[in-house]
Amino acid sequence: MVMVVVALALVALLAGVRLVSLFAFATEGDVPPASSVSLPSGSELIAEEKDCASGGCWAVLSVRPPEGVSPQDLATSLGMTPQTRQRGTLWDPRTVNLSSEADGDLLVIRADYWSRQANP
């Protein structure tokens, strides 16, 4: 019983250290991983890049929509018209800001932690 309590306390401590370190050591260079974007099945991640400019960095994901779905329809189904915010996960609870634009038959998604929601 004591071993279980000690193990649970250690896991809780390590999880707390990770959570605090995500926020305490966050930089403008942090970008969300491609896996943080919930893409529907049949979508294909073609390319993943990291771009930076004054004020921060963001991930640029080029996605091929599922068969029979246009890039605009994929953006609409993901709520990215023009932007959306996606909650983080238990592993990384930071909110991910998403925006997108069609580029031919691909949807180019921009994902970051720092941008603000556009005011209509």
PDB file of N, CA and C in Angstrom, residues 12-111:
ATOM      1  N   ALA A  12       2.423  12.163  -9.740  1.00  0.00           N
ATOM      2  CA  ALA A  12       1.789  13.473  -9.613  1.00  0.00           C
ATOM      3  C   ALA A  12       2.835  14.584  -9.572  1.00  0.00           C
ATOM      4  N   LEU A  13       3.926  14.358  -8.894  1.00  0.00           N
ATOM      5  CA  LEU A  13       4.999  15.344  -8.826  1.00  0.00           C
ATOM      6  C   LEU A  13       5.619  15.574 -10.203  1.00  0.00           C
ATOM      7  N   LEU A  14       5.905  14.499 -10.922  1.00  0.00           N
ATOM      8  CA  LEU A  14       6.484  14.626 -12.259  1.00  0.00           C
ATOM      9  C   LEU A  14       5.524  15.327 -13.227  1.00  0.00           C
ATOM     10  N   ALA A  15       4.247  15.012 -13.139  1.00  0.00           N
ATOM     11  CA  ALA A  15       3.251  15.675 -13.991  1.00  0.00           C
ATOM     12  C   ALA A  15       3.178  17.165 -13.656  1.00  0.00           C
ATOM     13  N   GLY A  16       3.240  17.498 -12.389  1.00  0.00           N
ATOM     14  CA  GLY A  16       3.229  18.903 -11.976  1.00  0.00           C
ATOM     15  C   GLY A  16       4.456  19.651 -12.456  1.00  0.00           C
ATOM     16  N   VAL A  17       5.618  19.016 -12.380  1.00  0.00           N
ATOM     17  CA  VAL A  17       6.855  19.636 -12.864  1.00  0.00           C
ATOM     18  C   VAL A  17       6.756  19.888 -14.364  1.00  0.00           C
ATOM     19  N   ARG A  18       6.217  18.936 -15.122  1.00  0.00           N
ATOM     20  CA  ARG A  18       6.068  19.121 -16.577  1.00  0.00           C
ATOM     21  C   ARG A  18       5.134  20.282 -16.869  1.00  0.00           C
ATOM     22  N   LEU A  19       4.008  20.341 -16.185  1.00  0.00           N
ATOM     23  CA  LEU A  19       3.036  21.402 -16.410  1.00  0.00           C
ATOM     24  C   LEU A  19       3.640  22.770 -16.106  1.00  0.00           C
ATOM     25  N   VAL A  20       4.308  22.886 -14.988  1.00  0.00           N
ATOM     26  CA  VAL A  20       4.936  24.164 -14.628  1.00  0.00           C
ATOM     27  C   VAL A  20       6.027  24.529 -15.625  1.00  0.00           C
ATOM     28  N   SER A  21       6.815  23.553 -16.052  1.00  0.00           N
ATOM     29  CA  SER A  21       7.899  23.854 -16.996  1.00  0.00           C
ATOM     30  C   SER A  21       7.374  24.282 -18.358  1.00  0.00           C
ATOM     31  N   LEU A  22       6.223  23.752 -18.796  1.00  0.00           N
ATOM     32  CA  LEU A  22       5.649  24.178 -20.077  1.00  0.00           C
ATOM     33  C   LEU A  22       5.355  25.672 -20.081  1.00  0.00           C
ATOM     34  N   PHE A  23       4.855  26.169 -18.968  1.00  0.00           N
ATOM     35  CA  PHE A  23       4.497  27.576 -18.893  1.00  0.00           C
ATOM     36  C   PHE A  23       5.666  28.451 -18.455  1.00  0.00           C
ATOM     37  N   ALA A  24       6.480  27.981 -17.532  1.00  0.00           N
ATOM     38  CA  ALA A  24       7.591  28.789 -17.024  1.00  0.00           C
ATOM     39  C   ALA A  24       8.695  28.963 -18.058  1.00  0.00           C
ATOM     40  N   PHE A  25       8.939  27.949 -18.874  1.00  0.00           N
ATOM     41  CA  PHE A  25      10.017  28.018 -19.852  1.00  0.00           C
ATOM     42  C   PHE A  25       9.511  28.183 -21.281  1.00  0.00           C
ATOM     43  N   ALA A  26       8.270  28.626 -21.436  1.00  0.00           N
ATOM     44  CA  ALA A  26       7.711  28.838 -22.767  1.00  0.00           C
ATOM     45  C   ALA A  26       8.440  29.987 -23.454  1.00  0.00           C
ATOM     46  N   THR A  27       8.686  29.814 -24.730  1.00  0.00           N
ATOM     47  CA  THR A  27       9.323  30.869 -25.526  1.00  0.00           C
ATOM     48  C   THR A  27       8.486  31.115 -26.766  1.00  0.00           C
ATOM     49  N   GLU A  28       8.818  32.181 -27.463  1.00  0.00           N
ATOM     50  CA  GLU A  28       8.125  32.477 -28.713  1.00  0.00           C
ATOM     51  C   GLU A  28       8.471  31.470 -29.790  1.00  0.00           C
ATOM     52  N   GLY A  29       9.482  30.653 -29.563  1.00  0.00           N
ATOM     53  CA  GLY A  29       9.884  29.635 -30.523  1.00  0.00           C
ATOM     54  C   GLY A  29       9.119  28.336 -30.407  1.00  0.00           C
ATOM     55  N   ASP A  30       8.301  28.195 -29.371  1.00  0.00           N
ATOM     56  CA  ASP A  30       7.510  26.970 -29.206  1.00  0.00           C
ATOM     57  C   ASP A  30       6.423  26.908 -30.274  1.00  0.00           C
ATOM     58  N   VAL A  31       6.270  25.760 -30.899  1.00  0.00           N
ATOM     59  CA  VAL A  31       5.191  25.549 -31.863  1.00  0.00           C
ATOM     60  C   VAL A  31       4.489  24.235 -31.530  1.00  0.00           C
ATOM     61  N   PRO A  32       3.191  24.170 -31.767  1.00  0.00           N
ATOM     62  CA  PRO A  32       2.475  22.927 -31.509  1.00  0.00           C
ATOM     63  C   PRO A  32       2.865  21.844 -32.506  1.00  0.00           C
ATOM     64  N   PRO A  33       2.856  20.587 -32.081  1.00  0.00           N
ATOM     65  CA  PRO A  33       3.141  19.500 -33.023  1.00  0.00           C
ATOM     66  C   PRO A  33       1.951  19.300 -33.965  1.00  0.00           C
ATOM     67  N   ALA A  34       2.212  18.676 -35.100  1.00  0.00           N
ATOM     68  CA  ALA A  34       1.140  18.409 -36.071  1.00  0.00           C
ATOM     69  C   ALA A  34       0.035  17.566 -35.452  1.00  0.00           C
ATOM     70  N   SER A  35       0.393  16.722 -34.510  1.00  0.00           N
ATOM     71  CA  SER A  35      -0.609  15.849 -33.883  1.00  0.00           C
ATOM     72  C   SER A  35      -1.615  16.624 -33.042  1.00  0.00           C
ATOM     73  N   SER A  36      -1.341  17.897 -32.755  1.00  0.00           N
ATOM     74  CA  SER A  36      -2.292  18.684 -31.962  1.00  0.00           C
ATOM     75  C   SER A  36      -3.482  19.150 -32.792  1.00  0.00           C
ATOM     76  N   VAL A  37      -3.409  19.026 -34.112  1.00  0.00           N
ATOM     77  CA  VAL A  37      -4.518  19.401 -34.996  1.00  0.00           C
ATOM     78  C   VAL A  37      -5.342  18.152 -35.276  1.00  0.00           C
ATOM     79  N   SER A  38      -6.613  18.204 -34.935  1.00  0.00           N
ATOM     80  CA  SER A  38      -7.506  17.056 -35.114  1.00  0.00           C
ATOM     81  C   SER A  38      -7.996  16.993 -36.558  1.00  0.00           C
ATOM     82  N   LEU A  39      -7.319  16.230 -37.374  1.00  0.00           N
ATOM     83  CA  LEU A  39      -7.703  16.085 -38.776  1.00  0.00           C
ATOM     84  C   LEU A  39      -8.627  14.880 -38.943  1.00  0.00           C
ATOM     85  N   PRO A  40      -9.618  14.977 -39.831  1.00  0.00           N
ATOM     86  CA  PRO A  40     -10.508  13.840 -40.060  1.00  0.00           C
ATOM     87  C   PRO A  40      -9.770  12.701 -40.763  1.00  0.00           C
ATOM     88  N   SER A  41     -10.291  11.503 -40.600  1.00  0.00           N
ATOM     89  CA  SER A  41      -9.647  10.358 -41.259  1.00  0.00           C
ATOM     90  C   SER A  41      -9.719  10.544 -42.773  1.00  0.00           C
ATOM     91  N   GLY A  42      -8.684  10.104 -43.428  1.00  0.00           N
ATOM     92  CA  GLY A  42      -8.578  10.278 -44.866  1.00  0.00           C
ATOM     93  C   GLY A  42      -7.740  11.491 -45.243  1.00  0.00           C
ATOM     94  N   SER A  43      -7.511  12.397 -44.286  1.00  0.00           N
ATOM     95  CA  SER A  43      -6.641  13.543 -44.538  1.00  0.00           C
ATOM     96  C   SER A  43      -5.199  13.073 -44.503  1.00  0.00           C
ATOM     97  N   GLU A  44      -4.357  13.725 -45.301  1.00  0.00           N
ATOM     98  CA  GLU A  44      -2.951  13.339 -45.351  1.00  0.00           C
ATOM     99  C   GLU A  44      -2.070  14.562 -45.118  1.00  0.00           C
ATOM    100  N   LEU A  45      -1.207  14.482 -44.108  1.00  0.00           N
ATOM    101  CA  LEU A  45      -0.256  15.551 -43.833  1.00  0.00           C
ATOM    102  C   LEU A  45       0.873  15.437 -44.842  1.00  0.00           C
ATOM    103  N   ILE A  46       0.989  16.422 -45.724  1.00  0.00           N
ATOM    104  CA  ILE A  46       1.978  16.401 -46.799  1.00  0.00           C
ATOM    105  C   ILE A  46       3.304  16.997 -46.335  1.00  0.00           C
ATOM    106  N   ALA A  47       3.248  18.107 -45.611  1.00  0.00           N
ATOM    107  CA  ALA A  47       4.471  18.776 -45.163  1.00  0.00           C
ATOM    108  C   ALA A  47       4.226  19.483 -43.841  1.00  0.00           C
ATOM    109  N   GLU A  48       5.280  19.577 -43.049  1.00  0.00           N
ATOM    110  CA  GLU A  48       5.243  20.285 -41.777  1.00  0.00           C
ATOM    111  C   GLU A  48       6.498  21.149 -41.695  1.00  0.00           C
ATOM    112  N   GLU A  49       6.305  22.452 -41.504  1.00  0.00           N
ATOM    113  CA  GLU A  49       7.417  23.387 -41.421  1.00  0.00           C
ATOM    114  C   GLU A  49       7.240  24.278 -40.204  1.00  0.00           C
ATOM    115  N   LYS A  50       8.310  24.920 -39.816  1.00  0.00           N
ATOM    116  CA  LYS A  50       8.283  25.905 -38.739  1.00  0.00           C
ATOM    117  C   LYS A  50       8.737  27.229 -39.322  1.00  0.00           C
ATOM    118  N   ASP A  51       7.897  28.250 -39.197  1.00  0.00           N
ATOM    119  CA  ASP A  51       8.233  29.593 -39.653  1.00  0.00           C
ATOM    120  C   ASP A  51       8.285  30.512 -38.443  1.00  0.00           C
ATOM    121  N   CYS A  52       9.146  31.497 -38.512  1.00  0.00           N
ATOM    122  CA  CYS A  52       9.271  32.470 -37.437  1.00  0.00           C
ATOM    123  C   CYS A  52       9.349  33.868 -38.024  1.00  0.00           C
ATOM    124  N   ALA A  53       8.908  34.835 -37.242  1.00  0.00           N
ATOM    125  CA  ALA A  53       9.009  36.241 -37.599  1.00  0.00           C
ATOM    126  C   ALA A  53       9.071  37.016 -36.293  1.00  0.00           C
ATOM    127  N   SER A  54       9.076  38.305 -36.405  1.00  0.00           N
ATOM    128  CA  SER A  54       9.098  39.135 -35.212  1.00  0.00           C
ATOM    129  C   SER A  54       7.867  38.832 -34.370  1.00  0.00           C
ATOM    130  N   GLY A  55       8.082  38.399 -33.158  1.00  0.00           N
ATOM    131  CA  GLY A  55       6.963  38.135 -32.267  1.00  0.00           C
ATOM    132  C   GLY A  55       6.641  36.679 -32.061  1.00  0.00           C
ATOM    133  N   GLY A  56       7.228  35.769 -32.788  1.00  0.00           N
ATOM    134  CA  GLY A  56       6.951  34.367 -32.513  1.00  0.00           C
ATOM    135  C   GLY A  56       7.122  33.436 -33.690  1.00  0.00           C
ATOM    136  N   CYS A  57       6.854  32.176 -33.422  1.00  0.00           N
ATOM    137  CA  CYS A  57       6.962  31.116 -34.428  1.00  0.00           C
ATOM    138  C   CYS A  57       5.638  30.366 -34.515  1.00  0.00           C
ATOM    139  N   TRP A  58       5.444  29.662 -35.616  1.00  0.00           N
ATOM    140  CA  TRP A  58       4.238  28.883 -35.821  1.00  0.00           C
ATOM    141  C   TRP A  58       4.560  27.689 -36.704  1.00  0.00           C
ATOM    142  N   ALA A  59       3.726  26.679 -36.611  1.00  0.00           N
ATOM    143  CA  ALA A  59       3.843  25.503 -37.467  1.00  0.00           C
ATOM    144  C   ALA A  59       2.982  25.739 -38.702  1.00  0.00           C
ATOM    145  N   VAL A  60       3.494  25.346 -39.861  1.00  0.00           N
ATOM    146  CA  VAL A  60       2.743  25.420 -41.114  1.00  0.00           C
ATOM    147  C   VAL A  60       2.562  23.986 -41.603  1.00  0.00           C
ATOM    148  N   LEU A  61       1.309  23.544 -41.653  1.00  0.00           N
ATOM    149  CA  LEU A  61       0.976  22.173 -42.031  1.00  0.00           C
ATOM    150  C   LEU A  61       0.250  22.179 -43.367  1.00  0.00           C
ATOM    151  N   SER A  62       0.774  21.471 -44.335  1.00  0.00           N
ATOM    152  CA  SER A  62       0.099  21.320 -45.628  1.00  0.00           C
ATOM    153  C   SER A  62      -0.643  19.997 -45.605  1.00  0.00           C
ATOM    154  N   VAL A  63      -1.966  20.067 -45.762  1.00  0.00           N
ATOM    155  CA  VAL A  63      -2.822  18.897 -45.602  1.00  0.00           C
ATOM    156  C   VAL A  63      -3.613  18.651 -46.884  1.00  0.00           C
ATOM    157  N   ARG A  64      -3.611  17.404 -47.340  1.00  0.00           N
ATOM    158  CA  ARG A  64      -4.468  16.999 -48.455  1.00  0.00           C
ATOM    159  C   ARG A  64      -5.775  16.493 -47.850  1.00  0.00           C
ATOM    160  N   PRO A  65      -6.907  17.109 -48.208  1.00  0.00           N
ATOM    161  CA  PRO A  65      -8.200  16.676 -47.657  1.00  0.00           C
ATOM    162  C   PRO A  65      -8.557  15.259 -48.094  1.00  0.00           C
ATOM    163  N   PRO A  66      -9.506  14.626 -47.397  1.00  0.00           N
ATOM    164  CA  PRO A  66      -9.976  13.309 -47.822  1.00  0.00           C
ATOM    165  C   PRO A  66     -10.579  13.375 -49.222  1.00  0.00           C
ATOM    166  N   GLU A  67     -10.657  12.238 -49.864  1.00  0.00           N
ATOM    167  CA  GLU A  67     -11.223  12.124 -51.213  1.00  0.00           C
ATOM    168  C   GLU A  67     -12.611  12.755 -51.256  1.00  0.00           C
ATOM    169  N   GLY A  68     -12.828  13.626 -52.234  1.00  0.00           N
ATOM    170  CA  GLY A  68     -14.134  14.245 -52.425  1.00  0.00           C
ATOM    171  C   GLY A  68     -14.397  15.460 -51.551  1.00  0.00           C
ATOM    172  N   VAL A  69     -13.412  15.914 -50.793  1.00  0.00           N
ATOM    173  CA  VAL A  69     -13.576  17.080 -49.917  1.00  0.00           C
ATOM    174  C   VAL A  69     -12.625  18.173 -50.416  1.00  0.00           C
ATOM    175  N   SER A  70     -13.155  19.374 -50.591  1.00  0.00           N
ATOM    176  CA  SER A  70     -12.311  20.483 -51.033  1.00  0.00           C
ATOM    177  C   SER A  70     -11.568  21.059 -49.826  1.00  0.00           C
ATOM    178  N   PRO A  71     -10.470  21.768 -50.070  1.00  0.00           N
ATOM    179  CA  PRO A  71      -9.769  22.408 -48.955  1.00  0.00           C
ATOM    180  C   PRO A  71     -10.662  23.378 -48.172  1.00  0.00           C
ATOM    181  N   GLN A  72     -11.532  24.108 -48.879  1.00  0.00           N
ATOM    182  CA  GLN A  72     -12.442  25.034 -48.204  1.00  0.00           C
ATOM    183  C   GLN A  72     -13.427  24.283 -47.311  1.00  0.00           C
ATOM    184  N   ASP A  73     -13.937  23.141 -47.796  1.00  0.00           N
ATOM    185  CA  ASP A  73     -14.863  22.343 -46.987  1.00  0.00           C
ATOM    186  C   ASP A  73     -14.169  21.766 -45.762  1.00  0.00           C
ATOM    187  N   LEU A  74     -12.901  21.364 -45.921  1.00  0.00           N
ATOM    188  CA  LEU A  74     -12.143  20.856 -44.783  1.00  0.00           C
ATOM    189  C   LEU A  74     -11.942  21.958 -43.749  1.00  0.00           C
ATOM    190  N   ALA A  75     -11.608  23.157 -44.206  1.00  0.00           N
ATOM    191  CA  ALA A  75     -11.435  24.285 -43.287  1.00  0.00           C
ATOM    192  C   ALA A  75     -12.734  24.580 -42.538  1.00  0.00           C
ATOM    193  N   THR A  76     -13.845  24.541 -43.249  1.00  0.00           N
ATOM    194  CA  THR A  76     -15.144  24.780 -42.613  1.00  0.00           C
ATOM    195  C   THR A  76     -15.470  23.701 -41.592  1.00  0.00           C
ATOM    196  N   SER A  77     -15.212  22.446 -41.930  1.00  0.00           N
ATOM    197  CA  SER A  77     -15.511  21.353 -40.992  1.00  0.00           C
ATOM    198  C   SER A  77     -14.629  21.412 -39.747  1.00  0.00           C
ATOM    199  N   LEU A  78     -13.437  21.970 -39.883  1.00  0.00           N
ATOM    200  CA  LEU A  78     -12.543  22.120 -38.729  1.00  0.00           C
ATOM    201  C   LEU A  78     -12.800  23.418 -37.963  1.00  0.00           C
ATOM    202  N   GLY A  79     -13.701  24.251 -38.475  1.00  0.00           N
ATOM    203  CA  GLY A  79     -14.030  25.515 -37.815  1.00  0.00           C
ATOM    204  C   GLY A  79     -13.000  26.598 -38.045  1.00  0.00           C
ATOM    205  N   MET A  80     -12.177  26.454 -39.059  1.00  0.00           N
ATOM    206  CA  MET A  80     -11.094  27.410 -39.318  1.00  0.00           C
ATOM    207  C   MET A  80     -11.499  28.464 -40.329  1.00  0.00           C
ATOM    208  N   THR A  81     -12.673  29.025 -40.179  1.00  0.00           N
ATOM    209  CA  THR A  81     -13.103  30.086 -41.089  1.00  0.00           C
ATOM    210  C   THR A  81     -13.459  31.315 -40.267  1.00  0.00           C
ATOM    211  N   PRO A  82     -12.620  32.237 -39.996  1.00  0.00           N
ATOM    212  CA  PRO A  82     -11.228  32.284 -40.409  1.00  0.00           C
ATOM    213  C   PRO A  82     -10.270  31.637 -39.394  1.00  0.00           C
ATOM    214  N   GLN A  83     -10.654  31.593 -38.114  1.00  0.00           N
ATOM    215  CA  GLN A  83      -9.754  31.060 -37.089  1.00  0.00           C
ATOM    216  C   GLN A  83     -10.526  30.225 -36.094  1.00  0.00           C
ATOM    217  N   THR A  84      -9.780  29.416 -35.342  1.00  0.00           N
ATOM    218  CA  THR A  84     -10.369  28.696 -34.225  1.00  0.00           C
ATOM    219  C   THR A  84      -9.299  28.487 -33.168  1.00  0.00           C
ATOM    220  N   ARG A  85      -9.739  28.167 -31.991  1.00  0.00           N
ATOM    221  CA  ARG A  85      -8.829  27.831 -30.899  1.00  0.00           C
ATOM    222  C   ARG A  85      -9.155  26.415 -30.473  1.00  0.00           C
ATOM    223  N   GLN A  86      -8.134  25.622 -30.296  1.00  0.00           N
ATOM    224  CA  GLN A  86      -8.317  24.221 -29.923  1.00  0.00           C
ATOM    225  C   GLN A  86      -7.682  24.000 -28.551  1.00  0.00           C
ATOM    226  N   ARG A  87      -8.440  23.383 -27.681  1.00  0.00           N
ATOM    227  CA  ARG A  87      -7.912  23.098 -26.350  1.00  0.00           C
ATOM    228  C   ARG A  87      -6.737  22.156 -26.433  1.00  0.00           C
ATOM    229  N   GLY A  88      -5.851  22.306 -25.474  1.00  0.00           N
ATOM    230  CA  GLY A  88      -4.706  21.417 -25.397  1.00  0.00           C
ATOM    231  C   GLY A  88      -5.105  20.050 -24.864  1.00  0.00           C
ATOM    232  N   THR A  89      -4.119  19.212 -24.704  1.00  0.00           N
ATOM    233  CA  THR A  89      -4.331  17.865 -24.195  1.00  0.00           C
ATOM    234  C   THR A  89      -3.840  17.785 -22.754  1.00  0.00           C
ATOM    235  N   LEU A  90      -4.017  16.642 -22.160  1.00  0.00           N
ATOM    236  CA  LEU A  90      -3.508  16.432 -20.812  1.00  0.00           C
ATOM    237  C   LEU A  90      -1.981  16.548 -20.801  1.00  0.00           C
ATOM    238  N   TRP A  91      -1.325  16.083 -21.862  1.00  0.00           N
ATOM    239  CA  TRP A  91       0.134  16.128 -21.946  1.00  0.00           C
ATOM    240  C   TRP A  91       0.638  17.551 -22.181  1.00  0.00           C
ATOM    241  N   ASP A  92      -0.078  18.321 -23.020  1.00  0.00           N
ATOM    242  CA  ASP A  92       0.281  19.710 -23.293  1.00  0.00           C
ATOM    243  C   ASP A  92      -0.997  20.542 -23.268  1.00  0.00           C
ATOM    244  N   PRO A  93      -1.326  21.133 -22.120  1.00  0.00           N
ATOM    245  CA  PRO A  93      -2.617  21.818 -21.969  1.00  0.00           C
ATOM    246  C   PRO A  93      -2.704  23.212 -22.593  1.00  0.00           C
ATOM    247  N   ARG A  94      -1.657  23.650 -23.289  1.00  0.00           N
ATOM    248  CA  ARG A  94      -1.711  24.981 -23.892  1.00  0.00           C
ATOM    249  C   ARG A  94      -2.712  25.001 -25.056  1.00  0.00           C
ATOM    250  N   THR A  95      -3.424  26.110 -25.183  1.00  0.00           N
ATOM    251  CA  THR A  95      -4.395  26.291 -26.260  1.00  0.00           C
ATOM    252  C   THR A  95      -3.661  26.516 -27.579  1.00  0.00           C
ATOM    253  N   VAL A  96      -4.133  25.852 -28.631  1.00  0.00           N
ATOM    254  CA  VAL A  96      -3.534  25.979 -29.960  1.00  0.00           C
ATOM    255  C   VAL A  96      -4.442  26.867 -30.807  1.00  0.00           C
ATOM    256  N   ASN A  97      -3.875  27.912 -31.391  1.00  0.00           N
ATOM    257  CA  ASN A  97      -4.602  28.811 -32.286  1.00  0.00           C
ATOM    258  C   ASN A  97      -4.394  28.337 -33.716  1.00  0.00           C
ATOM    259  N   LEU A  98      -5.487  28.190 -34.454  1.00  0.00           N
ATOM    260  CA  LEU A  98      -5.427  27.639 -35.806  1.00  0.00           C
ATOM    261  C   LEU A  98      -6.078  28.589 -36.808  1.00  0.00           C
ATOM    262  N   SER A  99      -5.434  28.730 -37.955  1.00  0.00           N
ATOM    263  CA  SER A  99      -6.029  29.435 -39.080  1.00  0.00           C
ATOM    264  C   SER A  99      -5.604  28.685 -40.338  1.00  0.00           C
ATOM    265  N   SER A 100      -6.301  28.922 -41.436  1.00  0.00           N
ATOM    266  CA  SER A 100      -5.988  28.157 -42.644  1.00  0.00           C
ATOM    267  C   SER A 100      -6.305  28.955 -43.894  1.00  0.00           C
ATOM    268  N   GLU A 101      -5.727  28.481 -44.993  1.00  0.00           N
ATOM    269  CA  GLU A 101      -6.043  29.018 -46.316  1.00  0.00           C
ATOM    270  C   GLU A 101      -5.827  27.913 -47.335  1.00  0.00           C
ATOM    271  N   ALA A 102      -6.635  27.943 -48.374  1.00  0.00           N
ATOM    272  CA  ALA A 102      -6.513  26.956 -49.446  1.00  0.00           C
ATOM    273  C   ALA A 102      -5.342  27.328 -50.332  1.00  0.00           C
ATOM    274  N   ASP A 103      -4.603  26.302 -50.764  1.00  0.00           N
ATOM    275  CA  ASP A 103      -3.491  26.483 -51.695  1.00  0.00           C
ATOM    276  C   ASP A 103      -3.585  25.362 -52.722  1.00  0.00           C
ATOM    277  N   GLY A 104      -4.333  25.617 -53.794  1.00  0.00           N
ATOM    278  CA  GLY A 104      -4.579  24.576 -54.788  1.00  0.00           C
ATOM    279  C   GLY A 104      -5.449  23.491 -54.185  1.00  0.00           C
ATOM    280  N   ASP A 105      -4.962  22.239 -54.245  1.00  0.00           N
ATOM    281  CA  ASP A 105      -5.745  21.135 -53.670  1.00  0.00           C
ATOM    282  C   ASP A 105      -5.342  20.825 -52.233  1.00  0.00           C
ATOM    283  N   LEU A 106      -4.540  21.701 -51.609  1.00  0.00           N
ATOM    284  CA  LEU A 106      -4.109  21.510 -50.226  1.00  0.00           C
ATOM    285  C   LEU A 106      -4.718  22.578 -49.326  1.00  0.00           C
ATOM    286  N   LEU A 107      -4.846  22.252 -48.053  1.00  0.00           N
ATOM    287  CA  LEU A 107      -5.224  23.219 -47.036  1.00  0.00           C
ATOM    288  C   LEU A 107      -3.971  23.486 -46.218  1.00  0.00           C
ATOM    289  N   VAL A 108      -3.555  24.736 -46.166  1.00  0.00           N
ATOM    290  CA  VAL A 108      -2.374  25.114 -45.394  1.00  0.00           C
ATOM    291  C   VAL A 108      -2.854  25.654 -44.054  1.00  0.00           C
ATOM    292  N   ILE A 109      -2.471  24.963 -42.989  1.00  0.00           N
ATOM    293  CA  ILE A 109      -2.915  25.298 -41.637  1.00  0.00           C
ATOM    294  C   ILE A 109      -1.755  25.939 -40.886  1.00  0.00           C
ATOM    295  N   ARG A 110      -2.032  27.037 -40.221  1.00  0.00           N
ATOM    296  CA  ARG A 110      -1.053  27.706 -39.365  1.00  0.00           C
ATOM    297  C   ARG A 110      -1.471  27.455 -37.927  1.00  0.00           C
ATOM    298  N   ALA A 111      -0.557  26.915 -37.127  1.00  0.00           N
ATOM    299  CA  ALA A 111      -0.836  26.589 -35.727  1.00  0.00           C
ATOM    300  C   ALA A 111       0.205  27.244 -34.827  1.00  0.00           C
TER     301      ALA A 111
END
